[in-house]
mmCIF file of C-alpha atoms in Angstrom:
data_model
loop_
_atom_site.group_PDB
_atom_site.id
_atom_site.type_symbol
_atom_site.label_atom_id
_atom_site.label_comp_id
_atom_site.label_asym_id
_atom_site.label_seq_id
_atom_site.Cartn_x
_atom_site.Cartn_y
_atom_site.Cartn_z
ATOM 1 C CA MET A 1 5.150 -0.943 -12.318
ATOM 2 C CA THR A 2 7.113 1.586 -10.281
ATOM 3 C CA TYR A 3 5.821 4.885 -8.956
ATOM 4 C CA ARG A 4 8.585 7.454 -9.157
ATOM 5 C CA LEU A 5 8.541 10.880 -7.567
ATOM 6 C CA PRO A 6 9.085 13.662 -10.108
ATOM 7 C CA SER A 7 11.935 15.220 -8.138
ATOM 8 C CA LEU A 8 15.646 14.667 -7.636
ATOM 9 C CA ARG A 9 16.131 11.333 -5.867
ATOM 10 C CA LEU A 10 15.508 7.793 -7.015
ATOM 11 C CA LEU A 11 14.462 5.281 -4.391
ATOM 12 C CA SER A 12 13.423 1.794 -5.415
ATOM 13 C CA CYS A 13 13.720 -1.127 -7.692
ATOM 14 C CA ALA A 14 11.171 -3.683 -8.803
ATOM 15 C CA PHE A 15 11.016 -5.681 -5.606
ATOM 16 C CA ALA A 16 12.569 -4.653 -2.303
ATOM 17 C CA THR A 17 15.969 -2.945 -2.456
ATOM 18 C CA ALA A 18 15.948 0.801 -1.866
ATOM 19 C CA PHE A 19 18.730 3.225 -2.721
ATOM 20 C CA CYS A 20 19.281 6.879 -3.580
ATOM 21 C CA CYS A 21 20.828 8.406 -6.665
ATOM 22 C CA ALA A 22 20.565 11.555 -8.745
ATOM 23 C CA SER A 23 17.707 11.946 -11.196
ATOM 24 C CA PRO A 24 17.849 14.796 -13.725
ATOM 25 C CA ALA A 25 15.135 17.424 -14.087
ATOM 26 C CA HIS A 26 13.251 17.561 -17.369
ATOM 27 C CA ALA A 27 10.271 19.364 -18.827
ATOM 28 C CA ILE A 28 6.824 17.742 -18.971
ATOM 29 C CA PHE A 29 6.977 15.088 -21.675
ATOM 30 C CA ASN A 30 4.918 16.251 -24.667
ATOM 31 C CA GLY A 31 4.557 19.645 -22.960
ATOM 32 C CA ALA A 32 4.988 23.127 -24.389
ATOM 33 C CA ASN A 33 6.380 26.403 -23.093
ATOM 34 C CA THR A 34 3.883 29.070 -22.080
ATOM 35 C CA THR A 35 3.738 32.564 -20.597
ATOM 36 C CA SER A 36 0.433 31.726 -18.902
ATOM 37 C CA PHE A 37 -0.473 29.917 -15.649
ATOM 38 C CA SER A 38 0.683 32.808 -13.464
ATOM 39 C CA ALA A 39 -0.447 31.069 -10.254
ATOM 40 C CA VAL A 40 1.952 28.190 -10.885
ATOM 41 C CA GLY A 41 5.473 29.021 -9.746
ATOM 42 C CA GLU A 42 8.865 27.573 -8.929
ATOM 43 C CA LEU A 43 9.142 26.440 -5.321
ATOM 44 C CA GLY A 44 12.618 25.329 -4.330
ATOM 45 C CA SER A 45 13.626 22.684 -6.873
ATOM 46 C CA ALA A 46 10.015 21.955 -7.841
ATOM 47 C CA SER A 47 6.661 23.760 -8.235
ATOM 48 C CA GLY A 48 3.682 25.048 -6.272
ATOM 49 C CA VAL A 49 0.281 26.622 -6.964
ATOM 50 C CA LEU A 50 -0.855 29.941 -5.486
ATOM 51 C CA ILE A 51 -4.402 29.531 -4.096
ATOM 52 C CA ALA A 52 -4.661 32.790 -2.089
ATOM 53 C CA ASP A 53 -2.567 35.954 -1.674
ATOM 54 C CA ASN A 54 -0.149 34.379 0.834
ATOM 55 C CA TRP A 55 -0.753 30.658 0.320
ATOM 56 C CA VAL A 56 0.760 28.081 -2.014
ATOM 57 C CA LEU A 57 -0.316 24.456 -2.342
ATOM 58 C CA THR A 58 2.379 21.895 -3.141
ATOM 59 C CA ALA A 59 3.464 18.313 -2.470
ATOM 60 C CA ALA A 60 4.559 17.447 1.074
ATOM 61 C CA HIS A 61 7.911 16.108 -0.107
ATOM 62 C CA VAL A 62 8.508 19.498 -1.766
ATOM 63 C CA GLY A 63 7.464 21.447 1.332
ATOM 64 C CA ASN A 64 9.703 19.371 3.583
ATOM 65 C CA ALA A 65 12.749 20.364 1.524
ATOM 66 C CA LEU A 66 12.160 24.134 1.792
ATOM 67 C CA LYS A 67 14.191 26.442 4.042
ATOM 68 C CA LEU A 68 12.201 29.125 5.851
ATOM 69 C CA GLY A 69 13.387 32.634 5.039
ATOM 70 C CA ALA A 70 15.624 31.357 2.251
ATOM 71 C CA SER A 71 13.456 29.367 -0.162
ATOM 72 C CA SER A 72 11.063 31.356 -2.326
ATOM 73 C CA PHE A 73 8.009 31.014 -4.529
ATOM 74 C CA ASP A 74 8.845 32.513 -7.927
ATOM 75 C CA SER A 75 5.930 32.941 -10.341
ATOM 76 C CA LEU A 76 4.929 35.175 -13.236
ATOM 77 C CA GLY A 77 2.827 37.066 -10.678
ATOM 78 C CA GLY A 78 5.742 37.833 -8.366
ATOM 79 C CA ILE A 79 8.283 36.458 -5.918
ATOM 80 C CA SER A 80 8.014 35.923 -2.167
ATOM 81 C CA LEU A 81 10.068 34.196 0.515
ATOM 82 C CA ILE A 82 8.606 31.257 2.429
ATOM 83 C CA ASP A 83 7.976 31.842 6.152
ATOM 84 C CA ALA A 84 5.996 28.710 7.106
ATOM 85 C CA VAL A 85 5.281 25.201 5.826
ATOM 86 C CA TYR A 86 2.347 23.024 6.930
ATOM 87 C CA THR A 87 2.052 19.359 5.949
ATOM 88 C CA PHE A 88 -1.090 17.303 6.389
ATOM 89 C CA SER A 89 0.852 14.413 7.868
ATOM 90 C CA SER A 90 4.332 13.626 9.159
ATOM 91 C CA ALA A 91 4.170 10.151 7.628
ATOM 92 C CA ALA A 92 6.702 9.278 4.948
ATOM 93 C CA PHE A 93 6.030 9.528 1.219
ATOM 94 C CA PRO A 94 3.708 8.680 -0.411
ATOM 95 C CA ASN A 95 1.254 9.153 2.485
ATOM 96 C CA ASN A 96 -0.926 12.257 2.072
ATOM 97 C CA ASP A 97 1.630 14.030 -0.107
ATOM 98 C CA ILE A 98 0.247 17.552 0.257
ATOM 99 C CA ALA A 99 1.448 20.739 1.952
ATOM 100 C CA LEU A 100 0.536 24.397 2.365
ATOM 101 C CA VAL A 101 3.263 27.025 2.187
ATOM 102 C CA HIS A 102 2.828 30.524 3.623
ATOM 103 C CA LEU A 103 4.407 33.473 1.821
ATOM 104 C CA SER A 104 5.940 36.396 3.700
ATOM 105 C CA THR A 105 4.687 38.835 1.047
ATOM 106 C CA ALA A 106 1.228 38.730 -0.549
ATOM 107 C CA LEU A 107 1.060 38.255 -4.310
ATOM 108 C CA ASP A 108 -1.683 39.944 -6.301
ATOM 109 C CA THR A 109 -2.339 37.149 -8.795
ATOM 110 C CA ALA A 110 -5.593 35.645 -10.028
ATOM 111 C CA VAL A 111 -5.848 32.159 -8.531
ATOM 112 C CA PRO A 112 -7.524 28.898 -9.537
ATOM 113 C CA ILE A 113 -10.686 27.448 -7.985
ATOM 114 C CA LEU A 114 -10.194 24.256 -5.983
ATOM 115 C CA ASN A 115 -12.339 21.227 -6.766
ATOM 116 C CA ASP A 116 -14.343 20.255 -3.662
ATOM 117 C CA GLN A 117 -15.768 16.901 -4.805
ATOM 118 C CA VAL A 118 -13.623 13.779 -4.476
ATOM 119 C CA ILE A 119 -13.336 12.021 -7.827
ATOM 120 C CA LYS A 120 -14.041 8.298 -7.670
ATOM 121 C CA ASN A 121 -12.358 5.709 -9.845
ATOM 122 C CA ASN A 122 -15.504 5.216 -11.941
ATOM 123 C CA GLN A 123 -15.749 8.961 -12.597
ATOM 124 C CA ALA A 124 -12.216 9.517 -13.874
ATOM 125 C CA ALA A 125 -12.763 8.684 -17.543
ATOM 126 C CA ALA A 126 -15.712 11.094 -17.724
ATOM 127 C CA LEU A 127 -13.513 14.039 -16.725
ATOM 128 C CA GLY A 128 -12.377 14.418 -20.319
ATOM 129 C CA THR A 129 -9.328 16.474 -21.232
ATOM 130 C CA LEU A 130 -7.154 17.684 -18.344
ATOM 131 C CA THR A 131 -4.256 20.148 -18.265
ATOM 132 C CA MET A 132 -1.056 19.778 -16.269
ATOM 133 C CA ALA A 133 1.038 22.902 -15.663
ATOM 134 C CA THR A 134 4.489 23.310 -14.141
ATOM 135 C CA ALA A 135 6.898 26.159 -13.470
ATOM 136 C CA LYS A 136 10.041 24.046 -13.446
ATOM 137 C CA ASN A 137 12.235 23.080 -16.411
ATOM 138 C CA GLN A 138 10.256 24.985 -19.068
ATOM 139 C CA GLN A 139 10.556 28.716 -19.728
ATOM 140 C CA PRO A 140 8.846 30.451 -18.166
ATOM 141 C CA ASN A 141 6.182 27.769 -17.533
ATOM 142 C CA GLY A 142 5.111 24.550 -19.194
ATOM 143 C CA PHE A 143 1.825 22.768 -19.830
ATOM 144 C CA ALA A 144 0.349 19.718 -21.557
ATOM 145 C CA THR A 145 -3.031 18.063 -21.940
ATOM 146 C CA THR A 146 -3.753 14.545 -20.716
ATOM 147 C CA LEU A 147 -6.574 12.199 -19.671
ATOM 148 C CA ALA A 148 -7.418 10.536 -16.364
ATOM 149 C CA SER A 149 -7.297 6.740 -16.297
ATOM 150 C CA GLY A 150 -8.478 6.178 -12.708
ATOM 151 C CA THR A 151 -8.053 7.097 -9.053
ATOM 152 C CA LEU A 152 -6.258 5.368 -6.205
ATOM 153 C CA ILE A 153 -7.059 5.837 -2.503
ATOM 154 C CA THR A 154 -4.358 3.594 -1.020
ATOM 155 C CA ASN A 155 -1.287 1.841 -2.321
ATOM 156 C CA THR A 156 0.322 -1.231 -0.769
ATOM 157 C CA GLU A 157 3.990 -1.940 -1.365
ATOM 158 C CA ASN A 158 6.098 -4.489 0.502
ATOM 159 C CA ASN A 159 3.185 -5.044 2.911
ATOM 160 C CA VAL A 160 3.042 -1.334 3.783
ATOM 161 C CA THR A 161 -0.180 0.495 2.913
ATOM 162 C CA SER A 162 -0.092 4.232 2.252
ATOM 163 C CA THR A 163 -2.983 6.667 1.848
ATOM 164 C CA VAL A 164 -2.321 8.475 -1.440
ATOM 165 C CA ASN A 165 -5.655 9.846 -2.791
ATOM 166 C CA TRP A 166 -4.255 10.025 -6.311
ATOM 167 C CA ILE A 167 -5.762 10.860 -9.682
ATOM 168 C CA ILE A 168 -3.873 8.751 -12.218
ATOM 169 C CA THR A 169 -3.317 10.206 -15.680
ATOM 170 C CA ASN A 170 -2.201 8.334 -18.776
ATOM 171 C CA GLY A 171 1.150 8.488 -20.527
ATOM 172 C CA GLN A 172 0.427 10.769 -23.478
ATOM 173 C CA ALA A 173 2.016 13.528 -21.380
ATOM 174 C CA TYR A 174 3.725 12.881 -18.084
ATOM 175 C CA LEU A 175 5.694 14.376 -15.205
ATOM 176 C CA GLN A 176 9.458 14.179 -15.003
ATOM 177 C CA GLY A 177 12.158 15.215 -12.522
ATOM 178 C CA GLY A 178 11.372 18.574 -10.912
ATOM 179 C CA ASP A 179 7.644 18.611 -11.696
ATOM 180 C CA SER A 180 6.455 17.719 -8.172
ATOM 181 C CA GLY A 181 3.990 20.199 -6.697
ATOM 182 C CA SER A 182 2.703 21.307 -10.086
ATOM 183 C CA ALA A 183 -0.972 21.490 -11.052
ATOM 184 C CA LEU A 184 -3.651 19.367 -12.703
ATOM 185 C CA PHE A 185 -6.617 21.371 -14.000
ATOM 186 C CA LYS A 186 -9.927 20.200 -15.415
ATOM 187 C CA GLY A 187 -10.436 20.897 -19.104
ATOM 188 C CA ALA A 188 -8.135 22.067 -21.872
ATOM 189 C CA VAL A 189 -7.348 25.372 -20.180
ATOM 190 C CA SER A 190 -4.861 28.076 -21.169
ATOM 191 C CA ASP A 191 -4.406 29.762 -17.794
ATOM 192 C CA SER A 192 -4.667 29.028 -14.072
ATOM 193 C CA ALA A 193 -6.921 32.019 -13.265
ATOM 194 C CA GLY A 194 -10.390 30.705 -12.492
ATOM 195 C CA SER A 195 -9.560 27.178 -13.680
ATOM 196 C CA LEU A 196 -10.617 24.186 -11.592
ATOM 197 C CA LEU A 197 -7.636 22.713 -9.732
ATOM 198 C CA LEU A 198 -8.091 18.950 -9.332
ATOM 199 C CA GLY A 199 -4.730 17.840 -8.025
ATOM 200 C CA ILE A 200 -1.121 18.488 -7.044
ATOM 201 C CA ALA A 201 1.671 16.512 -8.721
ATOM 202 C CA SER A 202 3.040 13.762 -6.509
ATOM 203 C CA ALA A 203 4.550 10.944 -8.567
ATOM 204 C CA ALA A 204 5.417 9.662 -12.025
ATOM 205 C CA LEU A 205 4.565 6.093 -13.017
ATOM 206 C CA VAL A 206 7.380 4.127 -14.611
ATOM 207 C CA ASN A 207 7.378 0.576 -15.923
ATOM 208 C CA ASN A 208 9.991 -1.544 -14.109
ATOM 209 C CA THR A 209 10.790 -3.634 -17.147
ATOM 210 C CA THR A 210 10.948 -1.078 -19.947
ATOM 211 C CA GLY A 211 11.593 2.118 -17.991
ATOM 212 C CA ALA A 212 8.815 3.756 -19.992
ATOM 213 C CA SER A 213 6.427 6.213 -18.369
ATOM 214 C CA GLU A 214 2.882 4.999 -17.887
ATOM 215 C CA GLY A 215 1.410 8.217 -16.553
ATOM 216 C CA SER A 216 1.446 10.481 -13.511
ATOM 217 C CA ALA A 217 -0.170 10.714 -10.075
ATOM 218 C CA PHE A 218 -1.749 13.855 -8.580
ATOM 219 C CA VAL A 219 -3.019 14.226 -5.003
ATOM 220 C CA GLN A 220 -6.708 15.184 -5.047
ATOM 221 C CA VAL A 221 -7.213 18.549 -3.327
ATOM 222 C CA ALA A 222 -10.838 17.678 -2.495
ATOM 223 C CA ASN A 223 -9.707 15.037 -0.001
ATOM 224 C CA TYR A 224 -8.026 17.758 2.051
ATOM 225 C CA LYS A 225 -10.610 20.550 1.928
ATOM 226 C CA SER A 226 -11.219 20.686 5.702
ATOM 227 C CA TRP A 227 -7.502 20.729 6.481
ATOM 228 C CA ILE A 228 -6.756 23.406 3.872
ATOM 229 C CA ASN A 229 -9.556 25.645 5.168
ATOM 230 C CA ALA A 230 -8.543 25.165 8.815
ATOM 231 C CA THR A 231 -4.860 25.828 8.128
ATOM 232 C CA MET A 232 -5.578 29.035 6.221
ATOM 233 C CA ALA A 233 -8.271 30.288 8.622
ATOM 234 C CA SER A 234 -5.962 32.083 11.072
ATOM 235 C CA SER A 235 -4.604 34.265 8.258
ATOM 236 C CA GLY A 236 -8.032 35.588 7.320
ATOM 237 C CA GLN A 237 -7.603 34.220 3.792
ATOM 238 C CA GLN A 238 -9.373 31.313 2.174
ATOM 239 C CA ALA A 239 -9.344 29.308 -1.010
ATOM 240 C CA VAL A 240 -12.267 29.358 -3.437
ATOM 241 C CA TRP A 241 -13.987 25.982 -3.881
ATOM 242 C CA ALA A 242 -16.376 24.619 -6.490
ATOM 243 C CA SER A 243 -17.328 21.296 -8.033
ATOM 244 C CA SER A 244 -17.453 20.066 -11.602
ATOM 245 C CA VAL A 245 -17.231 16.277 -11.558
ATOM 246 C CA PRO A 246 -19.344 14.321 -14.084
ATOM 247 C CA GLU A 247 -21.201 11.109 -13.353
ATOM 248 C CA PRO A 248 -19.671 8.040 -15.031
ATOM 249 C CA SER A 249 -21.329 6.070 -17.800
ATOM 250 C CA THR A 250 -21.857 2.338 -17.372
ATOM 251 C CA LEU A 251 -19.378 1.679 -20.191
ATOM 252 C CA ALA A 252 -16.718 3.818 -18.516
ATOM 253 C CA LEU A 253 -17.309 2.011 -15.244
ATOM 254 C CA TYR A 254 -16.592 -1.386 -16.786
ATOM 255 C CA ALA A 255 -13.580 -0.091 -18.708
ATOM 256 C CA LEU A 256 -12.015 1.419 -15.600
ATOM 257 C CA ALA A 257 -12.593 -1.733 -13.603
ATOM 258 C CA GLY A 258 -10.529 -3.659 -16.145
ATOM 259 C CA LEU A 259 -7.837 -0.969 -16.220
ATOM 260 C CA ALA A 260 -7.502 -1.002 -12.455
ATOM 261 C CA ILE A 261 -6.906 -4.752 -12.443
ATOM 262 C CA LEU A 262 -4.244 -4.532 -15.161
ATOM 263 C CA ALA A 263 -2.472 -1.466 -13.803
ATOM 264 C CA PHE A 264 -2.379 -2.020 -10.071
ATOM 265 C CA ARG A 265 -2.664 -5.740 -9.416
ATOM 266 C CA THR A 266 0.982 -6.388 -10.363
ATOM 267 C CA GLY A 267 2.290 -2.932 -9.573
ATOM 268 C CA HIS A 268 5.341 -2.038 -7.511
ATOM 269 C CA PHE A 269 6.081 1.203 -5.761
ATOM 270 C CA GLY A 270 9.153 3.375 -5.814
ATOM 271 C CA ARG A 271 10.226 6.953 -5.547
ATOM 272 C CA ASN A 272 12.692 9.578 -6.686
ATOM 273 C CA GLY A 273 12.561 12.458 -4.221
#
């Protein structure tokens, strides 16, 4: 199985060779257009999520492609130029694929609540219905419901281990090119205001043999709570945090253990940036 970034470069094949080529942008598969999710906006060639008046959370590979003073965050709640980008780590994708972007102009938009409890692999199935929302490729925004199939702390590919802190969702709806930096919310929600933000879109999962999508990967915001708070502190703004993570059932625990073996034991890693 290949992990592919939902952006505009393809890097990988099933075993070792790496190369770059163009990858087209598409809407969320099985998604629908919406005029809601005002805190989710276009950010460069991808998406981001407003979490405070001047702060947007996105994927690190999205943040690294932005140009200060030229790139903008464009949402239903307003538009602002980017004046600073902060990444958790300078390590290459997929390590800690999360970034904070500072806006030059404050946006008066109701924001989501950030989940502050790290979701473990044996808790994922108990999350129930989840909602992914993007501002890229659908007009004006797009969303779809999905389910979590597990979580992944690290991924090893070609003897290189990366810290990813991913929530893995199944393939009933999945990310495509341009959806990086978009949002994963808990529940079947119809707007971002006050909804619980679980993760930021990092990668799409694609089967090497068939080319079919097998789900998506979202960086858990809870893993980066201290860094997010510290980075925002100097601005006098802060994100709102809460927790709503269910305890797993014994049946779910056994089911996820089997899924993890099938999905990741023979997996391969790749990327389109």
